[in-house]
């Protein structure tokens, strides 16, 4: 997206990781690039991923944005940020911190692509190749976190925590801030 406010951010592109072999980036609004028609792609994608598990790190943001484009998801969700919190509430839960803690990998900061301060550019101004490298890595590690956190939850003896996570993840869309047209949920896997 081009911003951090889910109620107004424009969808510039979408990254998808269905398995650990491949991640994809679909460009919608990159300046001077070959973009795909967002409405057409989202309609096709909606049919392809319906009744799958949507995995995201901060699913609330993603679903608010996607639902603004009539992309309503009818499947289960898994939010790696919520899972990280349930496993250890005393640490930071941003994606970079979680990936480093679990895998020892440092994700490239978005500021490396966009710059900082007065030199910061819009995400729509980076090339689709740069966007693909960055966002495919994000999708890939989000899926890896899901698998790792699922493993932790299965190994935990405290089933109360596991049940809390299952119940909490299904309640997230109901409690969305400034979002009234709830249909269901989404980040695609």
JSON list of C-alpha atoms in Angstrom, two decimals:
[
{"chain": "A", "resi": 1, "resn": "UNK", "atom": "CA", "xyz": [0.00, 0.00, 0.00]},
{"chain": "A", "resi": 2, "resn": "UNK", "atom": "CA", "xyz": [1.02, 3.61, -0.27]},
{"chain": "A", "resi": 3, "resn": "UNK", "atom": "CA", "xyz": [0.34, 4.37, 3.39]},
{"chain": "A", "resi": 4, "resn": "UNK", "atom": "CA", "xyz": [-0.20, 3.09, 6.90]},
{"chain": "A", "resi": 5, "resn": "UNK", "atom": "CA", "xyz": [-3.86, 4.10, 7.25]},
{"chain": "A", "resi": 6, "resn": "UNK", "atom": "CA", "xyz": [-5.87, 1.07, 6.15]},
{"chain": "A", "resi": 7, "resn": "UNK", "atom": "CA", "xyz": [-8.96, 3.19, 5.57]},
{"chain": "A", "resi": 8, "resn": "UNK", "atom": "CA", "xyz": [-7.29, 5.34, 2.92]},
{"chain": "A", "resi": 9, "resn": "UNK", "atom": "CA", "xyz": [-4.19, 3.46, 1.67]},
{"chain": "A", "resi": 10, "resn": "UNK", "atom": "CA", "xyz": [-4.12, 2.60, -2.03]},
{"chain": "A", "resi": 11, "resn": "UNK", "atom": "CA", "xyz": [-3.25, -0.96, -3.01]},
{"chain": "A", "resi": 12, "resn": "UNK", "atom": "CA", "xyz": [-0.07, -0.56, -5.12]},
{"chain": "A", "resi": 13, "resn": "UNK", "atom": "CA", "xyz": [0.64, -4.29, -5.40]},
{"chain": "A", "resi": 14, "resn": "UNK", "atom": "CA", "xyz": [0.06, -7.63, -3.75]},
{"chain": "A", "resi": 15, "resn": "UNK", "atom": "CA", "xyz": [2.50, -10.34, -2.76]},
{"chain": "A", "resi": 16, "resn": "UNK", "atom": "CA", "xyz": [1.44, -13.95, -2.41]},
{"chain": "A", "resi": 17, "resn": "UNK", "atom": "CA", "xyz": [3.24, -17.04, -1.18]},
{"chain": "A", "resi": 18, "resn": "UNK", "atom": "CA", "xyz": [1.38, -20.33, -1.57]},
{"chain": "A", "resi": 19, "resn": "UNK", "atom": "CA", "xyz": [4.31, -22.54, -0.56]},
{"chain": "A", "resi": 20, "resn": "UNK", "atom": "CA", "xyz": [8.01, -22.31, 0.30]},
{"chain": "A", "resi": 21, "resn": "UNK", "atom": "CA", "xyz": [9.02, -22.76, -3.35]},
{"chain": "A", "resi": 22, "resn": "UNK", "atom": "CA", "xyz": [7.60, -19.58, -4.89]},
{"chain": "A", "resi": 23, "resn": "UNK", "atom": "CA", "xyz": [6.35, -16.15, -3.97]},
{"chain": "A", "resi": 24, "resn": "UNK", "atom": "CA", "xyz": [4.65, -13.80, -6.40]},
{"chain": "A", "resi": 25, "resn": "UNK", "atom": "CA", "xyz": [4.26, -10.05, -6.64]},
{"chain": "A", "resi": 26, "resn": "UNK", "atom": "CA", "xyz": [1.38, -8.57, -8.61]},
{"chain": "A", "resi": 27, "resn": "UNK", "atom": "CA", "xyz": [1.86, -4.87, -9.50]},
{"chain": "A", "resi": 28, "resn": "UNK", "atom": "CA", "xyz": [-1.20, -2.61, -9.74]},
{"chain": "A", "resi": 29, "resn": "UNK", "atom": "CA", "xyz": [-0.06, 1.01, -9.59]},
{"chain": "A", "resi": 30, "resn": "UNK", "atom": "CA", "xyz": [3.68, 1.39, -10.16]},
{"chain": "A", "resi": 31, "resn": "UNK", "atom": "CA", "xyz": [4.65, 4.51, -12.11]},
{"chain": "A", "resi": 32, "resn": "UNK", "atom": "CA", "xyz": [5.98, 3.81, -15.61]},
{"chain": "A", "resi": 33, "resn": "UNK", "atom": "CA", "xyz": [5.73, 0.04, -15.21]},
{"chain": "A", "resi": 34, "resn": "UNK", "atom": "CA", "xyz": [3.61, -2.72, -16.68]},
{"chain": "A", "resi": 35, "resn": "UNK", "atom": "CA", "xyz": [0.79, -3.05, -14.18]},
{"chain": "A", "resi": 36, "resn": "UNK", "atom": "CA", "xyz": [-2.09, -5.46, -14.09]},
{"chain": "A", "resi": 37, "resn": "UNK", "atom": "CA", "xyz": [-5.72, -4.41, -13.76]},
{"chain": "A", "resi": 38, "resn": "UNK", "atom": "CA", "xyz": [-6.34, -4.47, -10.00]},
{"chain": "A", "resi": 39, "resn": "UNK", "atom": "CA", "xyz": [-10.08, -5.17, -10.18]},
{"chain": "A", "resi": 40, "resn": "UNK", "atom": "CA", "xyz": [-9.67, -8.00, -12.69]},
{"chain": "A", "resi": 41, "resn": "UNK", "atom": "CA", "xyz": [-6.82, -9.63, -10.71]},
{"chain": "A", "resi": 42, "resn": "UNK", "atom": "CA", "xyz": [-8.59, -9.34, -7.37]},
{"chain": "A", "resi": 43, "resn": "UNK", "atom": "CA", "xyz": [-11.75, -10.88, -8.83]},
{"chain": "A", "resi": 44, "resn": "UNK", "atom": "CA", "xyz": [-9.78, -13.84, -10.22]},
{"chain": "A", "resi": 45, "resn": "UNK", "atom": "CA", "xyz": [-7.72, -14.19, -7.07]},
{"chain": "A", "resi": 46, "resn": "UNK", "atom": "CA", "xyz": [-10.81, -14.10, -4.89]},
{"chain": "A", "resi": 47, "resn": "UNK", "atom": "CA", "xyz": [-12.16, -17.17, -6.69]},
{"chain": "A", "resi": 48, "resn": "UNK", "atom": "CA", "xyz": [-8.82, -18.98, -6.51]},
{"chain": "A", "resi": 49, "resn": "UNK", "atom": "CA", "xyz": [-8.19, -18.49, -2.80]},
{"chain": "A", "resi": 50, "resn": "UNK", "atom": "CA", "xyz": [-11.69, -18.77, -1.42]},
{"chain": "A", "resi": 51, "resn": "UNK", "atom": "CA", "xyz": [-11.84, -21.26, 1.47]},
{"chain": "A", "resi": 52, "resn": "UNK", "atom": "CA", "xyz": [-8.05, -21.26, 1.88]},
{"chain": "A", "resi": 53, "resn": "UNK", "atom": "CA", "xyz": [-6.14, -20.04, 4.92]},
{"chain": "A", "resi": 54, "resn": "UNK", "atom": "CA", "xyz": [-5.23, -16.36, 4.77]},
{"chain": "A", "resi": 55, "resn": "UNK", "atom": "CA", "xyz": [-1.92, -15.70, 6.53]},
{"chain": "A", "resi": 56, "resn": "UNK", "atom": "CA", "xyz": [-0.73, -12.22, 7.37]},
{"chain": "A", "resi": 57, "resn": "UNK", "atom": "CA", "xyz": [1.35, -10.31, 9.83]},
{"chain": "A", "resi": 58, "resn": "UNK", "atom": "CA", "xyz": [-1.30, -7.78, 10.90]},
{"chain": "A", "resi": 59, "resn": "UNK", "atom": "CA", "xyz": [-4.29, -9.30, 9.16]},
{"chain": "A", "resi": 60, "resn": "UNK", "atom": "CA", "xyz": [-6.56, -6.52, 10.38]},
{"chain": "A", "resi": 61, "resn": "UNK", "atom": "CA", "xyz": [-4.79, -3.94, 8.18]},
{"chain": "A", "resi": 62, "resn": "UNK", "atom": "CA", "xyz": [-4.75, -6.22, 5.13]},
{"chain": "A", "resi": 63, "resn": "UNK", "atom": "CA", "xyz": [-8.41, -7.11, 5.40]},
{"chain": "A", "resi": 64, "resn": "UNK", "atom": "CA", "xyz": [-9.55, -3.53, 5.80]},
{"chain": "A", "resi": 65, "resn": "UNK", "atom": "CA", "xyz": [-7.61, -2.54, 2.66]},
{"chain": "A", "resi": 66, "resn": "UNK", "atom": "CA", "xyz": [-8.72, -5.54, 0.60]},
{"chain": "A", "resi": 67, "resn": "UNK", "atom": "CA", "xyz": [-12.34, -5.26, 1.67]},
{"chain": "A", "resi": 68, "resn": "UNK", "atom": "CA", "xyz": [-12.36, -1.69, 0.35]},
{"chain": "A", "resi": 69, "resn": "UNK", "atom": "CA", "xyz": [-11.73, -3.28, -3.08]},
{"chain": "A", "resi": 70, "resn": "UNK", "atom": "CA", "xyz": [-14.62, -5.75, -2.60]},
{"chain": "A", "resi": 71, "resn": "UNK", "atom": "CA", "xyz": [-12.20, -8.57, -1.86]},
{"chain": "A", "resi": 72, "resn": "UNK", "atom": "CA", "xyz": [-14.02, -10.44, 0.88]},
{"chain": "A", "resi": 73, "resn": "UNK", "atom": "CA", "xyz": [-12.36, -13.61, 2.05]},
{"chain": "A", "resi": 74, "resn": "UNK", "atom": "CA", "xyz": [-14.35, -16.72, 3.00]},
{"chain": "A", "resi": 75, "resn": "UNK", "atom": "CA", "xyz": [-11.82, -18.87, 4.76]},
{"chain": "A", "resi": 76, "resn": "UNK", "atom": "CA", "xyz": [-9.74, -19.14, 7.90]},
{"chain": "A", "resi": 77, "resn": "UNK", "atom": "CA", "xyz": [-7.15, -16.60, 8.94]},
{"chain": "A", "resi": 78, "resn": "UNK", "atom": "CA", "xyz": [-3.83, -16.84, 10.72]},
{"chain": "A", "resi": 79, "resn": "UNK", "atom": "CA", "xyz": [-2.21, -13.65, 12.00]},
{"chain": "A", "resi": 80, "resn": "UNK", "atom": "CA", "xyz": [1.47, -14.21, 12.77]},
{"chain": "A", "resi": 81, "resn": "UNK", "atom": "CA", "xyz": [1.55, -11.00, 14.82]},
{"chain": "A", "resi": 82, "resn": "UNK", "atom": "CA", "xyz": [-1.18, -12.30, 17.13]},
{"chain": "A", "resi": 83, "resn": "UNK", "atom": "CA", "xyz": [0.55, -15.69, 17.31]},
{"chain": "A", "resi": 84, "resn": "UNK", "atom": "CA", "xyz": [3.85, -14.03, 18.26]},
{"chain": "A", "resi": 85, "resn": "UNK", "atom": "CA", "xyz": [2.10, -12.07, 20.99]},
{"chain": "A", "resi": 86, "resn": "UNK", "atom": "CA", "xyz": [0.43, -15.17, 22.41]},
{"chain": "A", "resi": 87, "resn": "UNK", "atom": "CA", "xyz": [3.74, -17.01, 22.46]},
{"chain": "A", "resi": 88, "resn": "UNK", "atom": "CA", "xyz": [5.66, -14.18, 24.13]},
{"chain": "A", "resi": 89, "resn": "UNK", "atom": "CA", "xyz": [3.85, -10.99, 25.07]},
{"chain": "A", "resi": 90, "resn": "UNK", "atom": "CA", "xyz": [7.01, -9.38, 26.43]},
{"chain": "A", "resi": 91, "resn": "UNK", "atom": "CA", "xyz": [8.82, -8.75, 23.13]},
{"chain": "A", "resi": 92, "resn": "UNK", "atom": "CA", "xyz": [8.29, -6.59, 20.04]},
{"chain": "A", "resi": 93, "resn": "UNK", "atom": "CA", "xyz": [6.01, -8.21, 17.47]},
{"chain": "A", "resi": 94, "resn": "UNK", "atom": "CA", "xyz": [6.84, -6.43, 14.23]},
{"chain": "A", "resi": 95, "resn": "UNK", "atom": "CA", "xyz": [7.65, -8.75, 11.33]},
{"chain": "A", "resi": 96, "resn": "UNK", "atom": "CA", "xyz": [11.37, -7.97, 11.26]},
{"chain": "A", "resi": 97, "resn": "UNK", "atom": "CA", "xyz": [11.77, -8.77, 14.96]},
{"chain": "A", "resi": 98, "resn": "UNK", "atom": "CA", "xyz": [9.80, -12.02, 14.66]},
{"chain": "A", "resi": 99, "resn": "UNK", "atom": "CA", "xyz": [11.77, -13.18, 11.61]},
{"chain": "A", "resi": 100, "resn": "UNK", "atom": "CA", "xyz": [15.09, -12.41, 13.28]},
{"chain": "A", "resi": 101, "resn": "UNK", "atom": "CA", "xyz": [14.07, -14.17, 16.51]},
{"chain": "A", "resi": 102, "resn": "UNK", "atom": "CA", "xyz": [12.82, -17.31, 14.77]},
{"chain": "A", "resi": 103, "resn": "UNK", "atom": "CA", "xyz": [15.21, -17.65, 11.81]},
{"chain": "A", "resi": 104, "resn": "UNK", "atom": "CA", "xyz": [18.14, -15.28, 12.39]},
{"chain": "A", "resi": 105, "resn": "UNK", "atom": "CA", "xyz": [17.40, -13.43, 9.14]},
{"chain": "A", "resi": 106, "resn": "UNK", "atom": "CA", "xyz": [17.41, -9.65, 8.86]},
{"chain": "A", "resi": 107, "resn": "UNK", "atom": "CA", "xyz": [14.63, -8.36, 6.63]},
{"chain": "A", "resi": 108, "resn": "UNK", "atom": "CA", "xyz": [15.55, -5.39, 4.49]},
{"chain": "A", "resi": 109, "resn": "UNK", "atom": "CA", "xyz": [13.95, -2.24, 5.93]},
{"chain": "A", "resi": 110, "resn": "UNK", "atom": "CA", "xyz": [11.42, -0.55, 3.65]},
{"chain": "A", "resi": 111, "resn": "UNK", "atom": "CA", "xyz": [13.45, 2.64, 4.12]},
{"chain": "A", "resi": 112, "resn": "UNK", "atom": "CA", "xyz": [16.22, 1.02, 2.05]},
{"chain": "A", "resi": 113, "resn": "UNK", "atom": "CA", "xyz": [13.81, 1.12, -0.90]},
{"chain": "A", "resi": 114, "resn": "UNK", "atom": "CA", "xyz": [11.94, 4.32, -0.22]},
{"chain": "A", "resi": 115, "resn": "UNK", "atom": "CA", "xyz": [14.52, 6.45, 1.56]},
{"chain": "A", "resi": 116, "resn": "UNK", "atom": "CA", "xyz": [13.90, 8.61, 4.62]},
{"chain": "A", "resi": 117, "resn": "UNK", "atom": "CA", "xyz": [12.83, 12.13, 5.42]},
{"chain": "A", "resi": 118, "resn": "UNK", "atom": "CA", "xyz": [12.80, 14.62, 2.55]},
{"chain": "A", "resi": 119, "resn": "UNK", "atom": "CA", "xyz": [14.34, 12.06, 0.19]},
{"chain": "A", "resi": 120, "resn": "UNK", "atom": "CA", "xyz": [11.60, 9.49, 0.79]},
{"chain": "A", "resi": 121, "resn": "UNK", "atom": "CA", "xyz": [9.74, 8.44, -2.37]},
{"chain": "A", "resi": 122, "resn": "UNK", "atom": "CA", "xyz": [6.34, 6.86, -2.84]},
{"chain": "A", "resi": 123, "resn": "UNK", "atom": "CA", "xyz": [6.20, 3.08, -3.05]},
{"chain": "A", "resi": 124, "resn": "UNK", "atom": "CA", "xyz": [4.56, 3.42, -6.48]},
{"chain": "A", "resi": 125, "resn": "UNK", "atom": "CA", "xyz": [7.83, 4.96, -7.74]},
{"chain": "A", "resi": 126, "resn": "UNK", "atom": "CA", "xyz": [10.02, 1.92, -7.10]},
{"chain": "A", "resi": 127, "resn": "UNK", "atom": "CA", "xyz": [10.38, -0.62, -9.88]},
{"chain": "A", "resi": 128, "resn": "UNK", "atom": "CA", "xyz": [8.25, -3.73, -9.87]},
{"chain": "A", "resi": 129, "resn": "UNK", "atom": "CA", "xyz": [11.48, -5.78, -9.67]},
{"chain": "A", "resi": 130, "resn": "UNK", "atom": "CA", "xyz": [12.51, -4.01, -6.47]},
{"chain": "A", "resi": 131, "resn": "UNK", "atom": "CA", "xyz": [8.99, -4.34, -5.07]},
{"chain": "A", "resi": 132, "resn": "UNK", "atom": "CA", "xyz": [8.86, -8.03, -5.98]},
{"chain": "A", "resi": 133, "resn": "UNK", "atom": "CA", "xyz": [12.15, -8.81, -4.22]},
{"chain": "A", "resi": 134, "resn": "UNK", "atom": "CA", "xyz": [11.10, -6.97, -1.09]},
{"chain": "A", "resi": 135, "resn": "UNK", "atom": "CA", "xyz": [7.47, -8.07, -0.81]},
{"chain": "A", "resi": 136, "resn": "UNK", "atom": "CA", "xyz": [8.03, -11.69, -1.88]},
{"chain": "A", "resi": 137, "resn": "UNK", "atom": "CA", "xyz": [10.53, -12.02, 0.95]},
{"chain": "A", "resi": 138, "resn": "UNK", "atom": "CA", "xyz": [7.89, -10.61, 3.33]},
{"chain": "A", "resi": 139, "resn": "UNK", "atom": "CA", "xyz": [5.29, -13.14, 2.11]},
{"chain": "A", "resi": 140, "resn": "UNK", "atom": "CA", "xyz": [7.76, -16.01, 2.28]},
{"chain": "A", "resi": 141, "resn": "UNK", "atom": "CA", "xyz": [8.78, -15.28, 5.87]},
{"chain": "A", "resi": 142, "resn": "UNK", "atom": "CA", "xyz": [5.18, -14.68, 6.94]},
{"chain": "A", "resi": 143, "resn": "UNK", "atom": "CA", "xyz": [4.34, -18.19, 5.74]},
{"chain": "A", "resi": 144, "resn": "UNK", "atom": "CA", "xyz": [7.44, -19.59, 7.48]},
{"chain": "A", "resi": 145, "resn": "UNK", "atom": "CA", "xyz": [6.38, -17.90, 10.72]},
{"chain": "A", "resi": 146, "resn": "UNK", "atom": "CA", "xyz": [2.93, -19.43, 10.43]},
{"chain": "A", "resi": 147, "resn": "UNK", "atom": "CA", "xyz": [4.44, -22.90, 10.17]},
{"chain": "A", "resi": 148, "resn": "UNK", "atom": "CA", "xyz": [6.83, -22.25, 13.06]},
{"chain": "A", "resi": 149, "resn": "UNK", "atom": "CA", "xyz": [4.13, -20.80, 15.31]},
{"chain": "A", "resi": 150, "resn": "UNK", "atom": "CA", "xyz": [1.76, -23.66, 14.49]},
{"chain": "A", "resi": 151, "resn": "UNK", "atom": "CA", "xyz": [4.50, -26.04, 15.59]},
{"chain": "A", "resi": 152, "resn": "UNK", "atom": "CA", "xyz": [5.03, -24.14, 18.86]},
{"chain": "A", "resi": 153, "resn": "UNK", "atom": "CA", "xyz": [1.33, -24.14, 19.61]},
{"chain": "A", "resi": 154, "resn": "UNK", "atom": "CA", "xyz": [1.06, -27.88, 18.96]},
{"chain": "A", "resi": 155, "resn": "UNK", "atom": "CA", "xyz": [4.02, -28.53, 21.26]},
{"chain": "A", "resi": 156, "resn": "UNK", "atom": "CA", "xyz": [2.75, -26.37, 24.08]},
{"chain": "A", "resi": 157, "resn": "UNK", "atom": "CA", "xyz": [1.20, -28.28, 26.93]},
{"chain": "A", "resi": 158, "resn": "UNK", "atom": "CA", "xyz": [-1.05, -25.37, 27.84]},
{"chain": "A", "resi": 159, "resn": "UNK", "atom": "CA", "xyz": [-4.04, -25.99, 25.57]},
{"chain": "A", "resi": 160, "resn": "UNK", "atom": "CA", "xyz": [-5.69, -22.90, 27.02]},
{"chain": "A", "resi": 161, "resn": "UNK", "atom": "CA", "xyz": [-3.26, -20.73, 25.01]},
{"chain": "A", "resi": 162, "resn": "UNK", "atom": "CA", "xyz": [-3.89, -22.72, 21.83]},
{"chain": "A", "resi": 163, "resn": "UNK", "atom": "CA", "xyz": [-7.66, -22.40, 22.23]},
{"chain": "A", "resi": 164, "resn": "UNK", "atom": "CA", "xyz": [-7.35, -18.68, 23.01]},
{"chain": "A", "resi": 165, "resn": "UNK", "atom": "CA", "xyz": [-5.42, -18.14, 19.78]},
{"chain": "A", "resi": 166, "resn": "UNK", "atom": "CA", "xyz": [-7.96, -20.04, 17.70]},
{"chain": "A", "resi": 167, "resn": "UNK", "atom": "CA", "xyz": [-10.82, -18.04, 19.21]},
{"chain": "A", "resi": 168, "resn": "UNK", "atom": "CA", "xyz": [-8.99, -14.71, 19.08]},
{"chain": "A", "resi": 169, "resn": "UNK", "atom": "CA", "xyz": [-8.06, -15.04, 15.40]},
{"chain": "A", "resi": 170, "resn": "UNK", "atom": "CA", "xyz": [-11.68, -15.57, 14.42]},
{"chain": "A", "resi": 171, "resn": "UNK", "atom": "CA", "xyz": [-12.78, -12.51, 16.40]},
{"chain": "A", "resi": 172, "resn": "UNK", "atom": "CA", "xyz": [-10.33, -10.04, 14.85]},
{"chain": "A", "resi": 173, "resn": "UNK", "atom": "CA", "xyz": [-12.55, -8.87, 11.95]},
{"chain": "A", "resi": 174, "resn": "UNK", "atom": "CA", "xyz": [-15.48, -8.23, 14.27]},
{"chain": "A", "resi": 175, "resn": "UNK", "atom": "CA", "xyz": [-13.39, -5.74, 16.25]},
{"chain": "A", "resi": 176, "resn": "UNK", "atom": "CA", "xyz": [-11.93, -3.84, 13.29]},
{"chain": "A", "resi": 177, "resn": "UNK", "atom": "CA", "xyz": [-11.55, -0.14, 13.98]},
{"chain": "A", "resi": 178, "resn": "UNK", "atom": "CA", "xyz": [-13.53, 2.13, 11.61]},
{"chain": "A", "resi": 179, "resn": "UNK", "atom": "CA", "xyz": [-14.74, -0.81, 9.59]},
{"chain": "A", "resi": 180, "resn": "UNK", "atom": "CA", "xyz": [-18.45, -1.51, 9.36]},
{"chain": "A", "resi": 181, "resn": "UNK", "atom": "CA", "xyz": [-18.89, -3.67, 6.27]},
{"chain": "A", "resi": 182, "resn": "UNK", "atom": "CA", "xyz": [-17.51, -6.91, 7.76]},
{"chain": "A", "resi": 183, "resn": "UNK", "atom": "CA", "xyz": [-17.86, -9.94, 5.51]},
{"chain": "A", "resi": 184, "resn": "UNK", "atom": "CA", "xyz": [-14.92, -12.12, 6.57]},
{"chain": "A", "resi": 185, "resn": "UNK", "atom": "CA", "xyz": [-11.14, -12.26, 6.42]},
{"chain": "A", "resi": 186, "resn": "UNK", "atom": "CA", "xyz": [-7.66, -12.31, 4.30]},
{"chain": "A", "resi": 187, "resn": "UNK", "atom": "CA", "xyz": [-3.59, -12.59, 3.37]},
{"chain": "A", "resi": 188, "resn": "UNK", "atom": "CA", "xyz": [-3.34, -15.44, 1.10]},
{"chain": "A", "resi": 189, "resn": "UNK", "atom": "CA", "xyz": [-2.01, -18.95, 1.60]}
]
